[in-house]
PDB file of C-alpha atoms in Angstrom:
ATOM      1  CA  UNK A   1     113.010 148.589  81.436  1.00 65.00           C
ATOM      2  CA  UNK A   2     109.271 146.892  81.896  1.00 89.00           C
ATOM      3  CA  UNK A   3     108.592 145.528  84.737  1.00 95.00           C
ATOM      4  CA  UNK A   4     107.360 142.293  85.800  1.00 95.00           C
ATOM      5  CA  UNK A   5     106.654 139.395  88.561  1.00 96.00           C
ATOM      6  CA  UNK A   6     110.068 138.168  90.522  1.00 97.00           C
ATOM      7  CA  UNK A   7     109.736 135.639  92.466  1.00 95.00           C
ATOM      8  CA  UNK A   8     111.436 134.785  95.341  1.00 95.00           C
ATOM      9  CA  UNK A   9     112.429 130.997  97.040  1.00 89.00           C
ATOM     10  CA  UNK A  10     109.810 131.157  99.698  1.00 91.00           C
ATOM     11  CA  UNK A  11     107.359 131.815  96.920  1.00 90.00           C
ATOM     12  CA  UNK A  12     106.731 135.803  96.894  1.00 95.00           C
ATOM     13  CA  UNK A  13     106.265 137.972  94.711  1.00 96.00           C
ATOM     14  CA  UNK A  14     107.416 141.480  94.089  1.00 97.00           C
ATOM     15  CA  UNK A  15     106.317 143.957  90.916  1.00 97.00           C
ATOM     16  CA  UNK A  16     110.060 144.926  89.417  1.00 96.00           C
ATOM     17  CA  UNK A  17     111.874 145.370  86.954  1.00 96.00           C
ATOM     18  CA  UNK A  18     114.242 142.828  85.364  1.00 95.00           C
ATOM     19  CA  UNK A  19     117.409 144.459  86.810  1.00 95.00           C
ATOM     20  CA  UNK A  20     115.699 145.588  90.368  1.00 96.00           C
ATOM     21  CA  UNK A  21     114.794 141.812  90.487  1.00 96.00           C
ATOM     22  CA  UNK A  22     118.036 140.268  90.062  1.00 95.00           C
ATOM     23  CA  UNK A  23     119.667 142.947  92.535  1.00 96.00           C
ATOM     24  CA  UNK A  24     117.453 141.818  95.222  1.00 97.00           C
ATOM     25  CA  UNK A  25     118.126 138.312  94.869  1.00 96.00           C
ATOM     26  CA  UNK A  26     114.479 136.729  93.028  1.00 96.00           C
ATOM     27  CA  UNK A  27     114.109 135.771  89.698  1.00 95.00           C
ATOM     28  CA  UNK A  28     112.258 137.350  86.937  1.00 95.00           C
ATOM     29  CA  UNK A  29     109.490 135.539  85.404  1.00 93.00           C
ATOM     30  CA  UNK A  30     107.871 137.835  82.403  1.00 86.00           C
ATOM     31  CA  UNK A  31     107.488 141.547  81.689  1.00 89.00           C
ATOM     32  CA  UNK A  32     104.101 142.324  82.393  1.00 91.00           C
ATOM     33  CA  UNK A  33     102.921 139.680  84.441  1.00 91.00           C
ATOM     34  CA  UNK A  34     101.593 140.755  87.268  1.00 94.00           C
ATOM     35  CA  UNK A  35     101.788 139.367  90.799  1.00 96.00           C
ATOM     36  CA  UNK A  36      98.259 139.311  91.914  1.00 93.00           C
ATOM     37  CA  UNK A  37      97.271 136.140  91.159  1.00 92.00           C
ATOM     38  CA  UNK A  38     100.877 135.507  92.347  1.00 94.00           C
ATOM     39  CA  UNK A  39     102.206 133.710  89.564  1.00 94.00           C
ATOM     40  CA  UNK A  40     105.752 132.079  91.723  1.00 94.00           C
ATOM     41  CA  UNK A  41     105.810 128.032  90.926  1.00 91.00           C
ATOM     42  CA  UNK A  42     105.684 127.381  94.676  1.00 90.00           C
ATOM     43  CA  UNK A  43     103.971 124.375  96.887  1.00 89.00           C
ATOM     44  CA  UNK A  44     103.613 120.996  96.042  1.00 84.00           C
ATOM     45  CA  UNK A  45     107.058 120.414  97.604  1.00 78.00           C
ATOM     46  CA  UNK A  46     105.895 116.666  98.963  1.00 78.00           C
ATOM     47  CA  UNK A  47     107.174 115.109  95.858  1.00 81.00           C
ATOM     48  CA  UNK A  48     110.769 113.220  95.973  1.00 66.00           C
ATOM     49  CA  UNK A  49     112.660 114.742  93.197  1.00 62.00           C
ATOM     50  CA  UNK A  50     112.623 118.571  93.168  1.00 69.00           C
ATOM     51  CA  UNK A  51     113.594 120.776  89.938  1.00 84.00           C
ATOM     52  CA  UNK A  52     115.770 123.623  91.462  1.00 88.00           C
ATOM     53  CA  UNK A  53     113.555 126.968  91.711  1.00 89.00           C
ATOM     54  CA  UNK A  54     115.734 128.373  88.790  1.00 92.00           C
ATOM     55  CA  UNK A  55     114.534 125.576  86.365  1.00 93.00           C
ATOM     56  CA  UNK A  56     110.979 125.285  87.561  1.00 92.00           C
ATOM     57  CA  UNK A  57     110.487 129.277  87.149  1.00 94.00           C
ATOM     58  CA  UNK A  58     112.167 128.450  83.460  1.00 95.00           C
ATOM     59  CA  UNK A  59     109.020 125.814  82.923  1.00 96.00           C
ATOM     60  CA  UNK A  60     106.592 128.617  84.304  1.00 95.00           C
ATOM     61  CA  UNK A  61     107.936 131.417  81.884  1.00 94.00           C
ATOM     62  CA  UNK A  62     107.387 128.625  78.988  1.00 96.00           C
ATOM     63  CA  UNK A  63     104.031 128.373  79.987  1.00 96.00           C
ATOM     64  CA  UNK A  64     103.439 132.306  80.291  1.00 93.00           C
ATOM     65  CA  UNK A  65     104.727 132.583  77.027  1.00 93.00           C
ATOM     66  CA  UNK A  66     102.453 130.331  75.572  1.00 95.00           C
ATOM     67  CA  UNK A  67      99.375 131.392  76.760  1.00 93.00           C
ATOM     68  CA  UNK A  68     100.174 134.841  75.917  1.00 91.00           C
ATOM     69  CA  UNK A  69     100.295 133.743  71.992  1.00 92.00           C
ATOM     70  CA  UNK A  70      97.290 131.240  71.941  1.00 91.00           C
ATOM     71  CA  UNK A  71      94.182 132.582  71.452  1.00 90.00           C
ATOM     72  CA  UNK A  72      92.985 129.155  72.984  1.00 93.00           C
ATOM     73  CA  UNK A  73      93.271 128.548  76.753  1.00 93.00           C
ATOM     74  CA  UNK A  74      94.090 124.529  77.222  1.00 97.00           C
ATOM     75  CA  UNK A  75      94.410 124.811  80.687  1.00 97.00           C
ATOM     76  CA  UNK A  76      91.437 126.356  82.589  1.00 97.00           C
ATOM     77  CA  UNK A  77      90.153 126.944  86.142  1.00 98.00           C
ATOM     78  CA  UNK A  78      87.104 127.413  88.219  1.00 98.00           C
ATOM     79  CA  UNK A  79      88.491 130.709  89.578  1.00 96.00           C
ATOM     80  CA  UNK A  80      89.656 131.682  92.932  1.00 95.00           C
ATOM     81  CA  UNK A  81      86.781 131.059  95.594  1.00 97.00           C
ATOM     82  CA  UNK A  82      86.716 128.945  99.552  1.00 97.00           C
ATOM     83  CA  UNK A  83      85.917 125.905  98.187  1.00 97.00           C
ATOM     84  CA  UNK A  84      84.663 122.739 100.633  1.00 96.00           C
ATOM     85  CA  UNK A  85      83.314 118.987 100.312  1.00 96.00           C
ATOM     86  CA  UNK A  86      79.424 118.608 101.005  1.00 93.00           C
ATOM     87  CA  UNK A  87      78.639 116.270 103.543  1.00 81.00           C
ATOM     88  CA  UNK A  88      81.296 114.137 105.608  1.00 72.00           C
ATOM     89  CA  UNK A  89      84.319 114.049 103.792  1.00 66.00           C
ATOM     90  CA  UNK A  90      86.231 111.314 105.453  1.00 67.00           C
ATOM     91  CA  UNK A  91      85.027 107.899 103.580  1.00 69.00           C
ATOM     92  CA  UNK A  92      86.442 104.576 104.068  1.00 72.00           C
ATOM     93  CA  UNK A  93      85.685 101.343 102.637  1.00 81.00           C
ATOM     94  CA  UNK A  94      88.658  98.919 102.088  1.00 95.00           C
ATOM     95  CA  UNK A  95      92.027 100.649 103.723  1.00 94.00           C
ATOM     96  CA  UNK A  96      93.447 104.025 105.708  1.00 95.00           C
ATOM     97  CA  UNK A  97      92.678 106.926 103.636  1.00 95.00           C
ATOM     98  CA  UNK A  98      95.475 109.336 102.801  1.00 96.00           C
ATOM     99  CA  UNK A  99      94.984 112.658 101.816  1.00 96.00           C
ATOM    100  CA  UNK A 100      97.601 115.265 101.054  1.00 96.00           C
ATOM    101  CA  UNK A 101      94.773 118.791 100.944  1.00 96.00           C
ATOM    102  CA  UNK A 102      93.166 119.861 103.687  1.00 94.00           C
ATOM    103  CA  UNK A 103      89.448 119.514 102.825  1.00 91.00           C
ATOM    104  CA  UNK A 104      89.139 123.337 101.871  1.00 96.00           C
ATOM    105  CA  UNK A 105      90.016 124.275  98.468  1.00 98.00           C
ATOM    106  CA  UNK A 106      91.015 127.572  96.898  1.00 98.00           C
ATOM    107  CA  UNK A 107      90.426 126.984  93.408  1.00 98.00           C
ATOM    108  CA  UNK A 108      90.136 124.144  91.039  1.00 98.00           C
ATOM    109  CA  UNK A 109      91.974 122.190  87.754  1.00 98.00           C
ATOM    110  CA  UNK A 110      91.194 120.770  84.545  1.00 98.00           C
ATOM    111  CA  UNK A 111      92.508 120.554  81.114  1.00 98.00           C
ATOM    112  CA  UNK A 112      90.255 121.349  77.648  1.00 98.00           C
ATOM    113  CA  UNK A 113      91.152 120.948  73.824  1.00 98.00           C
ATOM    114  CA  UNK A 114      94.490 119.706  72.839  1.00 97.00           C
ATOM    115  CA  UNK A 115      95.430 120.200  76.709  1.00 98.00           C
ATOM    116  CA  UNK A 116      92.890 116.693  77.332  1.00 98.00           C
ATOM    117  CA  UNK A 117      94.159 114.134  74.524  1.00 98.00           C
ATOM    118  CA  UNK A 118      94.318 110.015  75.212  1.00 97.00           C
ATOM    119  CA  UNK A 119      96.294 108.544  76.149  1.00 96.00           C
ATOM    120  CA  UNK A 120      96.219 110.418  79.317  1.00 97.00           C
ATOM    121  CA  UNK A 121      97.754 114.006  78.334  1.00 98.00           C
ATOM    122  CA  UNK A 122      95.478 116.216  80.934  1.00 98.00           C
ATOM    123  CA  UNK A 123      95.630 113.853  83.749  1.00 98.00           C
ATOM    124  CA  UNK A 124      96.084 114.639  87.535  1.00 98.00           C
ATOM    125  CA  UNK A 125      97.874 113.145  90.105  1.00 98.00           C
ATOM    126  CA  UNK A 126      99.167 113.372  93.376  1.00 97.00           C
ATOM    127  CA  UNK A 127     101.916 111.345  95.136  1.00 96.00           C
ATOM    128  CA  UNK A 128     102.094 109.520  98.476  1.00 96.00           C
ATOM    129  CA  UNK A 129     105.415 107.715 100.324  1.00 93.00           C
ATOM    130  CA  UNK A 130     103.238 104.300 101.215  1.00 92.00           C
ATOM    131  CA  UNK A 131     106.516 101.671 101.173  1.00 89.00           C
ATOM    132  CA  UNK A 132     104.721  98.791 102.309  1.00 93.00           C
ATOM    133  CA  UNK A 133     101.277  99.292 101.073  1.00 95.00           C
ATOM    134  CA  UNK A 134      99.301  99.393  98.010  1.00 96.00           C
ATOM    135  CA  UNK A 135      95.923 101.385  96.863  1.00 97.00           C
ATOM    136  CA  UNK A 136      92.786  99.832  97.059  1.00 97.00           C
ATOM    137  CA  UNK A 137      90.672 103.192  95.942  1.00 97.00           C
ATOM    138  CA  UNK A 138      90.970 106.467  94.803  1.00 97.00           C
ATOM    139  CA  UNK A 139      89.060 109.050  96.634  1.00 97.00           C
ATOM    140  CA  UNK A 140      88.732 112.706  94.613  1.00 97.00           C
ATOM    141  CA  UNK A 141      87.034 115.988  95.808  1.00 98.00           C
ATOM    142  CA  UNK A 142      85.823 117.403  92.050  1.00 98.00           C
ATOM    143  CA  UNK A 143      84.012 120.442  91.153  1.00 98.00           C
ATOM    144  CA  UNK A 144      82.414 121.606  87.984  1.00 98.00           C
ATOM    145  CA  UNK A 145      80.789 125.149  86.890  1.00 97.00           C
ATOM    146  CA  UNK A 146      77.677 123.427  84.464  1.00 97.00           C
ATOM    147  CA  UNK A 147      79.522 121.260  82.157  1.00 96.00           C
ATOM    148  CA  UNK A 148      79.228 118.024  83.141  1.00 97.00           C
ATOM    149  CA  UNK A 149      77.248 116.047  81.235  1.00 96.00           C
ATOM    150  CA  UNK A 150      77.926 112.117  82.403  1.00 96.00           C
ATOM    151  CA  UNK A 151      81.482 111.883  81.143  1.00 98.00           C
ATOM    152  CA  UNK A 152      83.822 109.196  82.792  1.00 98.00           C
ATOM    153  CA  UNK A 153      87.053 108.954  83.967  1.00 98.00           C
ATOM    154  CA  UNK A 154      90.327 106.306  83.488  1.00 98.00           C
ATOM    155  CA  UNK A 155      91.970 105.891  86.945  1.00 98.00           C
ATOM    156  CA  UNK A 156      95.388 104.953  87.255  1.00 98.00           C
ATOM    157  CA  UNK A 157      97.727 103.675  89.868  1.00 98.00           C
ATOM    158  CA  UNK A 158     101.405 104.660  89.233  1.00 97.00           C
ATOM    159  CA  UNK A 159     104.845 103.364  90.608  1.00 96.00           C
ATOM    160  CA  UNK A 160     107.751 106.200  90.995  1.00 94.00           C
ATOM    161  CA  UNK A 161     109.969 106.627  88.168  1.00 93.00           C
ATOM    162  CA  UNK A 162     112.891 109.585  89.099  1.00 89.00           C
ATOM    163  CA  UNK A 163     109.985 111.465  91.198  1.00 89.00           C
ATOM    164  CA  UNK A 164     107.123 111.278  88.551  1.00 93.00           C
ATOM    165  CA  UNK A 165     104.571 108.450  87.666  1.00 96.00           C
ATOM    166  CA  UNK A 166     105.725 105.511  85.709  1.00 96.00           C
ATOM    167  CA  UNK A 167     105.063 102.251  84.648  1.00 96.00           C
ATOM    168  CA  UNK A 168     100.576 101.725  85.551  1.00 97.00           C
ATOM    169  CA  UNK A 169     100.294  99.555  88.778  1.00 97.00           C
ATOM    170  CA  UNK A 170      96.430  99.747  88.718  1.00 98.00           C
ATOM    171  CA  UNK A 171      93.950 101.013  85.750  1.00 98.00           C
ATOM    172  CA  UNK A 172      89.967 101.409  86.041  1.00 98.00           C
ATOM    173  CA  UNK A 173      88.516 103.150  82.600  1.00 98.00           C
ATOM    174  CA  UNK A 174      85.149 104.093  81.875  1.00 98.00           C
ATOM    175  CA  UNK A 175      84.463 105.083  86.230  1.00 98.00           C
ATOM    176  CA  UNK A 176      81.513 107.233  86.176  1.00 97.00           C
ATOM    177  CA  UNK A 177      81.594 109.610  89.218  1.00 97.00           C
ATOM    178  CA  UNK A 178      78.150 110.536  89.118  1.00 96.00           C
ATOM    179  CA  UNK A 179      76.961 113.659  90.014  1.00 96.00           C
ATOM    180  CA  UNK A 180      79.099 116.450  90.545  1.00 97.00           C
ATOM    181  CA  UNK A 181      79.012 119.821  92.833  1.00 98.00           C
ATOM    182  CA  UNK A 182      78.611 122.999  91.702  1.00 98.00           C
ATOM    183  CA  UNK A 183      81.726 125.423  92.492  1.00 98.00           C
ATOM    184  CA  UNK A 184      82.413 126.844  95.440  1.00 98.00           C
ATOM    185  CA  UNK A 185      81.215 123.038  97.098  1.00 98.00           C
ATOM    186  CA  UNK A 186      82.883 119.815  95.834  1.00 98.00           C
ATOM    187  CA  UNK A 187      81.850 116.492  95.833  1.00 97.00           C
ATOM    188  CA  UNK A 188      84.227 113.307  97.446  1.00 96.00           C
ATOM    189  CA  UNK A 189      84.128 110.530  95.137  1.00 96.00           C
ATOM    190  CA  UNK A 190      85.755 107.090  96.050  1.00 96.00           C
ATOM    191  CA  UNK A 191      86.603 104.279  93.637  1.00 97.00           C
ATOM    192  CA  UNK A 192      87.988 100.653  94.518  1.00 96.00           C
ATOM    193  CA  UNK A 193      90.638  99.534  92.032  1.00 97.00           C
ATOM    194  CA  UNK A 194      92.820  96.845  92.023  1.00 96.00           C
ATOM    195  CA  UNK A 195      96.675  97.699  91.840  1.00 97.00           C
ATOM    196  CA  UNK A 196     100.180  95.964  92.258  1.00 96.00           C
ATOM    197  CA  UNK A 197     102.838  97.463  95.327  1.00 95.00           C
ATOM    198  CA  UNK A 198     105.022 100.223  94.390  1.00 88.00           C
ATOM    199  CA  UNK A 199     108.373  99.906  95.377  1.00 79.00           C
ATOM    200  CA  UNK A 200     108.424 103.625  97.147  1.00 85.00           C
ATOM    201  CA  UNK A 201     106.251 106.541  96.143  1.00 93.00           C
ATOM    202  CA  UNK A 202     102.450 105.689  94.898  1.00 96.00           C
ATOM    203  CA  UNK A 203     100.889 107.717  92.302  1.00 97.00           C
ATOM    204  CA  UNK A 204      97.296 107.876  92.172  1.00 98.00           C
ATOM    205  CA  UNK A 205      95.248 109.865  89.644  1.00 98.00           C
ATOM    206  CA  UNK A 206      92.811 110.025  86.641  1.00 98.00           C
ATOM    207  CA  UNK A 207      92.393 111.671  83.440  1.00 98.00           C
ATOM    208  CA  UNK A 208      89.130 113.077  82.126  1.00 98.00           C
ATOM    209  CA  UNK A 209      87.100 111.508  79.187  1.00 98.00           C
ATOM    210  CA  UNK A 210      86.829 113.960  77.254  1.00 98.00           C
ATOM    211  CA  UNK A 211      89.336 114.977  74.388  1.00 98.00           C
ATOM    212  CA  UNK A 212      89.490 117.867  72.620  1.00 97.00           C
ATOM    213  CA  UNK A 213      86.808 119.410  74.500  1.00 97.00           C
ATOM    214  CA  UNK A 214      85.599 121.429  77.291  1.00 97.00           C
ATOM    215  CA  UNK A 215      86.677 120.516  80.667  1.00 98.00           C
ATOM    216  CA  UNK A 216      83.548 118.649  82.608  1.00 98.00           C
ATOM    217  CA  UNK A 217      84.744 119.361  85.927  1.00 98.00           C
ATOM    218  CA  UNK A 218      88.240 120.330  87.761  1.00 98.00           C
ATOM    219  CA  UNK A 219      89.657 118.526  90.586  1.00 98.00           C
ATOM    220  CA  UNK A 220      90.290 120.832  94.102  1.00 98.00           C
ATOM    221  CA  UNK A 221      93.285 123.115  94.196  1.00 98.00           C
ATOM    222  CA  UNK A 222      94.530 123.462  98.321  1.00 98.00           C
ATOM    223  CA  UNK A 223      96.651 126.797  97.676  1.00 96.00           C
ATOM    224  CA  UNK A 224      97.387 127.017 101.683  1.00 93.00           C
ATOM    225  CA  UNK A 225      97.910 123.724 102.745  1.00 92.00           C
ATOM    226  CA  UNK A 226      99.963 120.855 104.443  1.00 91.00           C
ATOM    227  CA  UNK A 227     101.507 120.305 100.763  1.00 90.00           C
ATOM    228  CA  UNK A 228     101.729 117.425  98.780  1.00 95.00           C
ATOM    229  CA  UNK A 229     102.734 116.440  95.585  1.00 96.00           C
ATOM    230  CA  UNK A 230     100.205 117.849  93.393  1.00 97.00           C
ATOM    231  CA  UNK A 231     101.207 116.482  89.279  1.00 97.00           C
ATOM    232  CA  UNK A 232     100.021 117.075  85.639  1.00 98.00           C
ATOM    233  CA  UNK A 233     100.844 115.106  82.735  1.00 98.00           C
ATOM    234  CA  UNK A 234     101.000 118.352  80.080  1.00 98.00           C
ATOM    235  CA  UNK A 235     100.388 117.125  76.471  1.00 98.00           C
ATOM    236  CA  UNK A 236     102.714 118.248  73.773  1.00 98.00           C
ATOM    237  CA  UNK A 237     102.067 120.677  70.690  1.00 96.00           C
ATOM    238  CA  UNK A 238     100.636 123.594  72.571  1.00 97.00           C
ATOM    239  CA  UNK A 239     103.967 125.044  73.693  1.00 96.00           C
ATOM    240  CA  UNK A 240     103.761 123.852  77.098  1.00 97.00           C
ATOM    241  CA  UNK A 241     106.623 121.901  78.976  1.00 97.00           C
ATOM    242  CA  UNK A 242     105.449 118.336  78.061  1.00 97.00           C
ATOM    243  CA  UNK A 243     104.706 115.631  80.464  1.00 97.00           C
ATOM    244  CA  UNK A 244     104.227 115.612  83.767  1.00 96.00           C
ATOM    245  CA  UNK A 245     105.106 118.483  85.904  1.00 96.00           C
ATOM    246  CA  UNK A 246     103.951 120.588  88.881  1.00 95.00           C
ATOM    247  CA  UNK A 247     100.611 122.458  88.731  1.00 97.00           C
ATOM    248  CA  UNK A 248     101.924 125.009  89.736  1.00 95.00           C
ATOM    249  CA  UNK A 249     104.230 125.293  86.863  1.00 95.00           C
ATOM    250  CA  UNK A 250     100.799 125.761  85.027  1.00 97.00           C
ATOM    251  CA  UNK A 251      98.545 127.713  87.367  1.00 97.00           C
ATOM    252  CA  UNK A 252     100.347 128.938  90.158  1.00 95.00           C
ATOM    253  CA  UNK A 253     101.278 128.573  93.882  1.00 95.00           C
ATOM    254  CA  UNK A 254      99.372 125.299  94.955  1.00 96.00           C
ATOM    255  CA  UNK A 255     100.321 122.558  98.006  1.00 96.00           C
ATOM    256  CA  UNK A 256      97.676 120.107  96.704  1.00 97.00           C
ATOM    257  CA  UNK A 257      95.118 118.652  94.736  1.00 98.00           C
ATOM    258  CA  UNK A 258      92.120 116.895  95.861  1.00 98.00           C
ATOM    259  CA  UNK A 259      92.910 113.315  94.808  1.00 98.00           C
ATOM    260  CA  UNK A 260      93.684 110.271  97.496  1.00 97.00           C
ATOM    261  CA  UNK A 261      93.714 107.261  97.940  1.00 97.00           C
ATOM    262  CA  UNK A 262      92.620 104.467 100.520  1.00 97.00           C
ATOM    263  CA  UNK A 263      95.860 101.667 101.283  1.00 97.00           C
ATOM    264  CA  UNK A 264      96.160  98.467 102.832  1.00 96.00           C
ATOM    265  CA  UNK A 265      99.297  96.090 103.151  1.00 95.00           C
ATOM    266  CA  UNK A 266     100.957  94.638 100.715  1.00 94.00           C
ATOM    267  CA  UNK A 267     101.259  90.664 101.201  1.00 81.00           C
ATOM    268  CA  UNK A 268     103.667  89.102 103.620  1.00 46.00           C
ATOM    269  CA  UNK A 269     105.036  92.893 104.406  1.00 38.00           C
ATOM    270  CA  UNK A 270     104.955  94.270 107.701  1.00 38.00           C
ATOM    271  CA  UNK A 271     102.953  97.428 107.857  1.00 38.00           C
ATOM    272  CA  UNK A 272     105.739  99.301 110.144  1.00 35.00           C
ATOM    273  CA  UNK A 273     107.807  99.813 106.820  1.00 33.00           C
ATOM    274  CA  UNK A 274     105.575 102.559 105.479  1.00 34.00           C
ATOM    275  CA  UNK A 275     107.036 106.262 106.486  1.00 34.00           C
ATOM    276  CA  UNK A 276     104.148 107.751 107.866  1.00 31.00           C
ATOM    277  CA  UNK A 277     105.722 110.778 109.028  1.00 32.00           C
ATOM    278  CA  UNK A 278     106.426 111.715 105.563  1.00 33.00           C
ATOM    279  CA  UNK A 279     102.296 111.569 104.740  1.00 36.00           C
ATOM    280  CA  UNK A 280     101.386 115.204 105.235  1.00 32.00           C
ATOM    281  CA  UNK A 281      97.793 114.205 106.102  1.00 35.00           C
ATOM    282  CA  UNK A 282      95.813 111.605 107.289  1.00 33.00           C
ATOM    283  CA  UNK A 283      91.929 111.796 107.350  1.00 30.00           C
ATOM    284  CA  UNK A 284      90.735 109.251 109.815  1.00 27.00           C
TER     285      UNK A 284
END
């Protein structure tokens, strides 16, 4: 029997065969796929709904098997590295920043070709318990390896809907982000926008403007972090599990990605409703 990657619930990885897998309890992913990059769909386990491990290593085999027959890679990466933000990464200007990586980075994210198609199939996003309050800007920590050529950016607010983004509480298009680091540094970029209160979980993200081509730059991957509740919206018709799911159903083990958000209260609501023990990380 071949042998393969079985993964295990606290997110290891072990080289075995189908049968040696299932004896020891894990669950096999793909015959041949190796476990260095550990391929496991672990981290990210901030978010409020939560696929069983079974399912989401059923979503990572999908994507496995579809890269394996495309000659075309939709999804792409800046490639492991010890990534940080240039200059002082806490930034404040209209409300108490939340931030779900750690401010060191371990790889980064981006979409390309059919994988980056409007209306937003390619975006990112990342999820934050703020009952009470509502975003004011979006903060990202972005990379890029030479592509980046002045392309903007649609930013999006998003209430909860079953534990993924849903209807748009807040939309900026066209936000240029200016100039962007060069991998292993990233850049912090913050962005006011207007947006309505979410009745639980915020969503706060963006999608890159540029369809059906190369990637401009990739947003910071935390693969050791607090965790958070790191999202992609994956577009349909390149055999991928559509919409949005996990990044690390697509790339891997990863807590968080490098997109946050500034809040303030909502009107007429008392600030002591927000959960703040369930933030993993607060920059001050």
């Amino acid at each position: 029997a071949g042998m393969g990657a079985c993964c295990f619930g606290d997110g290891s990885c072990r080289f075995l065969t189908e049968a040696e897998c299932e004896h020891q309890g894990g669950i096999f992913v793909y015959q041949g796929t190796p476990c260095d990059p550990n391929p496991c769909p672990h981290g990210g386990t901030g978010c409020s709904f939560a696929l069983s491990y079974e399912e989401r290593i059923a979503l990572r085999r999908q994507v496995l098997q579809a890269q394996a027959s495309s000659p075309v890679r939709h999804q792409t990466e800046t490639g492991r590295g010890s990534g940080s933000v240039l200059g002082d990464a806490a930034t404040s200007n209209c409300g108490t920043l939340f931030f779900n990586a750690d401010g060191t980075y371990e790889n980064g994210y981006a979409w390309q070709y059919q994988g980056n198609e409007r209306p937003y199939w390619g975006a990112f996003a990342e999820g934050y318990a703020v009952d009470g309050l509502h975003a004011c800007s979006i903060v990202l920590d972005l990379t890029q390896i030479g592509n980046d050529t002045g392309q903007t950016m649609d930013l999006y607010v998003w209430d909860d809907a079953g534990g993924a983004p849903g209807p748009v509480l807040g939309l900026a298009t066209g936000a240029n982000p200016g100039p962007i680091a060069f991998w292993p540094s990233l850049s912090r970029h913050s962005f006011s926008i207007s947006s309505e209160c979410a009745n639980s979980t915020t969503y706060v993200g963006y999608w890159g403007n540029w369809p059906g081509q190369l990637s401009a730059w990739y947003v910071g991957a935390d693969l050791d972090g607090f965790g958070g509740c790191p999202l992609t919206n994956i577009a349909p018709g390149i055999g991928y599990p559509t919409g949005w799911n996990n990044v690390s159903i697509v790339w891997g083990p990863t807590q968080a990605i490098g997109i946050g958000a500034e809040f303030v209260e909502c009107g007429g609501t008392p600030i002591l409703r927000s959960s703040w023990g369930r933030v993993k990380a607060l920059f001050r």
